[in-house]
Short mmCIF file of C-alpha atoms and ligand atoms in Angstrom, two decimals:
data_model
loop_
_atom_site.label_atom_id
_atom_site.label_comp_id
_atom_site.label_asym_id
_atom_site.label_seq_id
_atom_site.Cartn_x
_atom_site.Cartn_y
_atom_site.Cartn_z
CA MET Y 264 -0.23 0.02 -0.12
CA ASN Y 265 1.63 3.05 -1.23
CA TRP Y 266 1.99 6.13 1.18
CA GLY Y 267 0.74 9.72 -0.30
CA ILE Y 268 2.13 12.77 1.46
CA ILE Y 269 0.60 16.19 1.09
CA GLY Y 270 3.05 18.95 1.81
CA GLY Y 271 1.92 22.17 3.03
CA THR Y 272 3.33 25.50 3.59
CA GLY Y 273 6.96 25.23 4.22
CA LEU Y 274 7.07 21.76 2.79
CA ASN Y 275 7.01 22.13 -0.96
CA GLN Y 276 9.48 19.50 -1.64
CA LEU Y 277 10.23 16.78 0.53
CA PRO Y 278 13.96 16.56 1.77
CA GLY Y 279 15.19 13.11 2.02
CA LEU Y 280 13.21 11.83 -0.66
CA GLU Y 281 15.08 9.93 -3.34
CA LEU Y 282 13.28 11.14 -6.72
CA LEU Y 283 12.25 8.37 -9.02
CA ALA Y 284 9.99 10.33 -11.35
CA ARG Y 285 7.97 13.47 -11.53
CA GLU Y 286 4.35 12.86 -13.23
CA GLU Y 287 2.24 15.72 -14.57
CA VAL Y 288 -1.32 14.24 -14.53
CA SER Y 289 -4.88 15.27 -15.25
CA THR Y 290 -8.08 14.32 -13.58
CA PRO Y 291 -11.91 14.68 -14.38
CA TRP Y 292 -11.65 17.71 -11.73
CA GLY Y 293 -8.75 19.47 -13.30
CA ALA Y 294 -5.17 19.60 -12.58
CA PRO Y 295 -3.64 18.93 -9.11
CA SER Y 296 -1.66 21.53 -7.55
CA ALA Y 297 1.77 20.36 -8.95
CA ALA Y 298 3.36 17.23 -10.66
CA LEU Y 299 3.16 13.99 -8.47
CA VAL Y 300 6.48 13.48 -7.20
CA ARG Y 301 7.05 9.30 -6.88
CA GLY Y 302 10.14 8.53 -4.92
CA ARG Y 303 11.64 6.50 -1.93
CA LEU Y 304 11.68 7.72 1.69
CA ALA Y 305 13.53 5.17 4.05
CA GLY Y 306 13.59 2.85 1.66
CA ARG Y 307 9.95 2.95 0.69
CA ASP Y 308 7.70 4.28 -2.23
CA VAL Y 309 6.07 7.20 -1.70
CA VAL Y 310 3.97 9.84 -3.81
CA PHE Y 311 4.48 13.48 -2.71
CA LEU Y 312 2.29 16.41 -3.55
CA ALA Y 313 3.07 19.90 -2.72
CA ARG Y 314 -0.56 21.27 -1.76
CA HIS Y 315 0.42 25.17 -2.78
CA GLY Y 316 2.20 24.25 -5.82
CA GLU Y 317 6.00 24.12 -6.56
CA PRO Y 318 7.07 27.02 -5.88
CA HIS Y 319 4.28 27.85 -3.52
CA ARG Y 320 1.64 30.04 -5.29
CA ILE Y 321 -1.75 28.83 -4.67
CA PRO Y 322 -3.72 30.07 -1.78
CA PRO Y 323 -5.80 27.81 0.41
CA HIS Y 324 -9.00 28.85 -0.91
CA ARG Y 325 -7.86 27.90 -4.64
CA VAL Y 326 -6.29 24.66 -3.91
CA ASN Y 327 -7.86 22.37 -6.21
CA TYR Y 328 -8.47 19.61 -3.40
CA ARG Y 329 -10.57 17.37 -5.64
CA ALA Y 330 -8.07 16.96 -8.18
CA ASN Y 331 -5.23 16.63 -5.66
CA LEU Y 332 -6.99 13.60 -3.76
CA TRP Y 333 -8.08 12.26 -7.08
CA ALA Y 334 -4.62 12.14 -8.49
CA LEU Y 335 -3.20 10.58 -5.50
CA GLN Y 336 -5.41 7.86 -5.67
CA ALA Y 337 -5.40 7.13 -9.23
CA ALA Y 338 -1.23 7.11 -8.35
CA GLY Y 339 -2.02 3.97 -6.45
CA VAL Y 340 -2.13 5.69 -2.92
CA ARG Y 341 -4.31 4.41 -0.31
CA ARG Y 342 -2.69 6.31 3.04
CA ILE Y 343 -2.05 9.71 3.18
CA VAL Y 344 -0.34 12.00 5.72
CA ALA Y 345 -1.34 15.54 5.28
CA VAL Y 346 1.03 18.14 6.78
CA ASN Y 347 -0.16 21.46 7.99
CA ALA Y 348 1.35 24.50 9.31
CA VAL Y 349 -1.27 25.74 11.87
CA GLY Y 350 -1.68 28.71 14.34
CA GLY Y 351 -2.30 27.64 18.05
CA VAL Y 352 -5.48 28.53 19.41
CA ASP Y 353 -5.18 26.67 22.83
CA ALA Y 354 -2.20 28.08 24.97
CA ALA Y 355 -1.13 24.30 25.19
CA MET Y 356 -0.18 24.50 21.41
CA PRO Y 357 3.03 26.79 21.43
CA PRO Y 358 4.96 27.38 18.42
CA GLY Y 359 7.13 24.43 17.38
CA HIS Y 360 4.48 21.96 19.00
CA PHE Y 361 3.18 19.15 16.90
CA CYS Y 362 -0.36 18.01 16.91
CA VAL Y 363 -2.20 15.07 15.51
CA PRO Y 364 -5.97 16.14 15.41
CA ASP Y 365 -8.61 13.63 16.16
CA ASP Y 366 -11.44 16.13 15.01
CA LEU Y 367 -12.11 19.26 13.27
CA ILE Y 368 -14.61 22.06 12.41
CA ASP Y 369 -15.10 23.31 9.16
CA TYR Y 370 -15.49 27.15 8.67
CA THR Y 371 -14.78 27.24 5.08
CA TRP Y 372 -17.25 28.28 2.54
CA GLY Y 373 -17.64 28.48 -1.15
CA ARG Y 374 -14.85 25.67 -2.06
CA GLU Y 375 -15.68 22.79 -4.21
CA MET Y 376 -15.85 20.38 -1.19
CA THR Y 377 -17.48 17.04 -2.60
CA TYR Y 378 -17.23 14.48 -5.49
CA PHE Y 379 -20.79 13.85 -4.85
CA ALA Y 380 -22.68 16.60 -6.35
CA ASP Y 381 -23.52 16.02 -10.36
CA ASP Y 382 -24.60 12.98 -12.24
CA LEU Y 383 -25.40 10.97 -9.12
CA GLU Y 384 -27.23 7.59 -9.07
CA ALA Y 385 -28.24 8.30 -5.59
CA VAL Y 386 -27.51 10.67 -2.94
CA THR Y 387 -24.63 9.83 -0.79
CA HIS Y 388 -23.61 10.94 2.62
CA ILE Y 389 -20.15 9.99 4.09
CA ASP Y 390 -20.06 9.00 7.84
CA PHE Y 391 -17.66 11.63 9.26
CA THR Y 392 -17.97 11.41 12.94
CA GLN Y 393 -14.30 10.52 13.06
CA PRO Y 394 -12.67 12.54 10.43
CA TYR Y 395 -9.28 11.09 10.58
CA SER Y 396 -8.13 7.79 10.07
CA THR Y 397 -7.26 5.93 13.27
CA SER Y 398 -4.36 3.79 11.77
CA VAL Y 399 -2.95 6.61 10.12
CA ARG Y 400 -3.13 8.63 13.37
CA THR Y 401 -1.43 5.88 15.45
CA ALA Y 402 1.26 5.70 12.89
CA LEU Y 403 1.98 9.33 13.24
CA LEU Y 404 1.74 8.91 17.11
CA ASP Y 405 4.10 6.18 17.30
CA ALA Y 406 6.49 8.25 15.07
CA LEU Y 407 6.12 11.40 17.11
CA ALA Y 408 7.03 9.25 20.47
CA ALA Y 409 10.16 7.88 18.76
CA VAL Y 410 11.58 11.23 17.47
CA LYS Y 411 11.16 12.88 21.08
CA VAL Y 412 9.27 15.92 19.93
CA ALA Y 413 6.47 18.03 21.80
CA TYR Y 414 3.26 16.80 20.68
CA SER Y 415 -0.41 16.61 21.51
CA ALA Y 416 -2.07 13.19 20.54
CA GLN Y 417 -5.44 14.81 20.00
CA GLY Y 418 -6.97 18.41 19.17
CA VAL Y 419 -9.76 19.86 17.32
CA TYR Y 420 -8.44 21.48 13.80
CA ALA Y 421 -10.41 24.68 12.70
CA ALA Y 422 -10.39 25.00 9.14
CA THR Y 423 -10.86 28.79 8.19
CA GLN Y 424 -11.40 30.23 4.83
CA GLY Y 425 -8.16 32.52 4.83
CA PRO Y 426 -6.36 33.57 2.98
CA ARG Y 427 -6.27 36.43 5.67
CA LEU Y 428 -5.38 35.40 9.28
CA GLU Y 429 -8.19 35.65 11.83
CA THR Y 430 -9.35 38.38 14.15
CA ALA Y 431 -8.81 38.30 17.74
CA ALA Y 432 -12.40 37.75 18.36
CA GLU Y 433 -12.74 35.02 15.79
CA VAL Y 434 -9.89 33.11 17.72
CA ARG Y 435 -11.78 33.69 20.81
CA ARG Y 436 -14.82 31.86 19.09
CA LEU Y 437 -12.73 28.90 17.91
CA ARG Y 438 -11.39 28.44 21.46
CA GLN Y 439 -15.03 28.64 22.70
CA ASP Y 440 -15.84 26.28 20.06
CA GLY Y 441 -13.20 23.65 21.46
CA CYS Y 442 -10.74 23.96 18.77
CA HIS Y 443 -6.82 23.61 19.59
CA ILE Y 444 -5.36 24.71 16.22
CA VAL Y 445 -6.47 26.73 13.29
CA GLY Y 446 -5.34 26.22 9.51
CA MET Y 447 -6.86 27.14 6.12
CA THR Y 448 -6.15 23.71 4.40
CA GLY Y 449 -7.54 20.71 6.53
CA MET Y 450 -11.03 21.23 4.63
CA PRO Y 451 -12.34 19.92 2.23
CA GLU Y 452 -9.35 17.91 2.02
CA ALA Y 453 -10.01 15.47 4.83
CA ALA Y 454 -13.48 15.05 3.68
CA LEU Y 455 -12.72 14.46 0.20
CA ALA Y 456 -10.41 11.74 1.23
CA ARG Y 457 -13.05 10.02 3.00
CA GLU Y 458 -15.26 10.32 -0.08
CA LEU Y 459 -12.73 8.36 -1.70
CA ASP Y 460 -12.09 5.73 0.85
CA LEU Y 461 -8.51 6.96 1.49
CA GLU Y 462 -7.05 6.44 4.98
CA TYR Y 463 -5.92 10.12 5.93
CA ALA Y 464 -4.61 11.78 8.74
CA CYS Y 465 -3.01 15.38 9.61
CA LEU Y 466 0.46 15.94 11.02
CA ALA Y 467 0.12 19.71 12.10
CA LEU Y 468 3.00 22.00 13.22
CA VAL Y 469 2.32 24.92 15.09
CA VAL Y 470 4.06 27.81 13.72
CA ASN Y 471 2.60 30.73 15.56
CA ALA Y 472 0.05 31.50 18.31
CA ALA Y 473 -3.12 32.45 16.71
CA ALA Y 474 -4.56 36.10 16.60
CA GLY Y 475 -4.75 38.00 19.71
CA MET Y 476 -3.07 35.46 22.06
CA ASP Y 477 0.32 37.33 22.08
CA GLU Y 478 1.02 40.93 22.81
CA GLN Y 479 2.69 41.55 19.26
CA PRO Y 480 1.21 41.04 15.95
CA ILE Y 481 1.87 37.73 14.28
CA SER Y 482 5.34 37.95 12.45
CA MET Y 483 5.92 36.18 9.11
CA ALA Y 484 9.71 36.14 9.82
CA ALA Y 485 8.99 34.21 13.05
CA ILE Y 486 6.67 31.82 11.32
CA GLU Y 487 9.45 31.18 8.76
CA ALA Y 488 11.85 30.39 11.73
CA VAL Y 489 9.46 27.92 13.49
CA MET Y 490 8.82 26.32 10.13
CA ALA Y 491 12.21 25.88 9.00
CA ALA Y 492 13.12 24.12 12.19
CA GLY Y 493 9.95 22.13 12.41
CA MET Y 494 10.10 20.57 8.99
CA ASP Y 495 13.31 19.00 9.63
CA GLN Y 496 11.57 17.12 12.37
CA VAL Y 497 8.57 16.69 9.81
CA ARG Y 498 10.95 14.89 7.66
CA ASP Y 499 12.18 12.69 10.28
CA ILE Y 500 8.74 11.80 11.42
CA LEU Y 501 7.45 11.03 7.83
CA ALA Y 502 10.39 8.64 7.35
CA ARG Y 503 9.64 6.68 10.47
CA VAL Y 504 5.94 6.57 9.64
CA VAL Y 505 6.49 5.18 6.26
CA SER Y 506 9.30 2.75 7.17
CA ALA Y 507 6.91 1.33 10.14
CA GLY Y 508 4.52 -0.35 7.65
N1 HPA I 1133 -4.54 30.82 11.25
C1 HPA I 1133 -4.88 30.04 10.18
N2 HPA I 1133 -4.30 29.48 9.35
C2 HPA I 1133 -2.66 29.58 9.87
C3 HPA I 1133 -2.30 30.15 11.06
C4 HPA I 1133 -3.40 30.73 12.02
O1 HPA I 1133 -2.86 31.46 12.80
N3 HPA I 1133 -0.87 29.91 10.96
C5 HPA I 1133 -0.70 28.82 10.01
N4 HPA I 1133 -1.81 28.75 9.16
#
């Protein structure tokens, strides 16, 4: 069973991935964000896709999530780790902290968020009670424990529309809603993966305290510094995940 890795902001390329082939593919839903990169990581076949394109140029609300998931499945992928840079909504999620969310709330709007819209034989409702795959989450948690980084084994991911960051009041509302981290790309990606019956989970790296939590405004330079350090750890975590099974 091939692993797929969707790289988010800070992870347009996967260091340590031995490149085998780059495939420009098309799907019934249009073109994915970038060429699929087939390679070997820790001795295992993986397919890597840069969510925002390579170079990074597609904003969260313009990502063709349907084409991305479809292309990965057509490439033989059955299990996916989605890497997401996020803001920490909960004080227990400081910059540099990892989280493997076990639930989510979707605040996005106006995105193409289902394969089940037109030309249906029957109306289809997927079960999404638990939006993330238990087996992929377990693989991630085992890897996180092994690389000895600070992480939370649970959390609620708030998917916001972006591309702007949130207001302080919006972040307060997210906290009241029970969210722990906030990002702009977790949905509809997770739901589309479920519609395709793919095993999918999220590895989130907190890169900033969400709006209004710090005295200072959110600094892109500070985010980039956390991201650069964290993405080295992401590579080690992913290598462990794929080598384990
Ligand atoms: N909000 C939304 N998305 C994000 C953030 C944030 O604070 N940080 C990184 N992605």
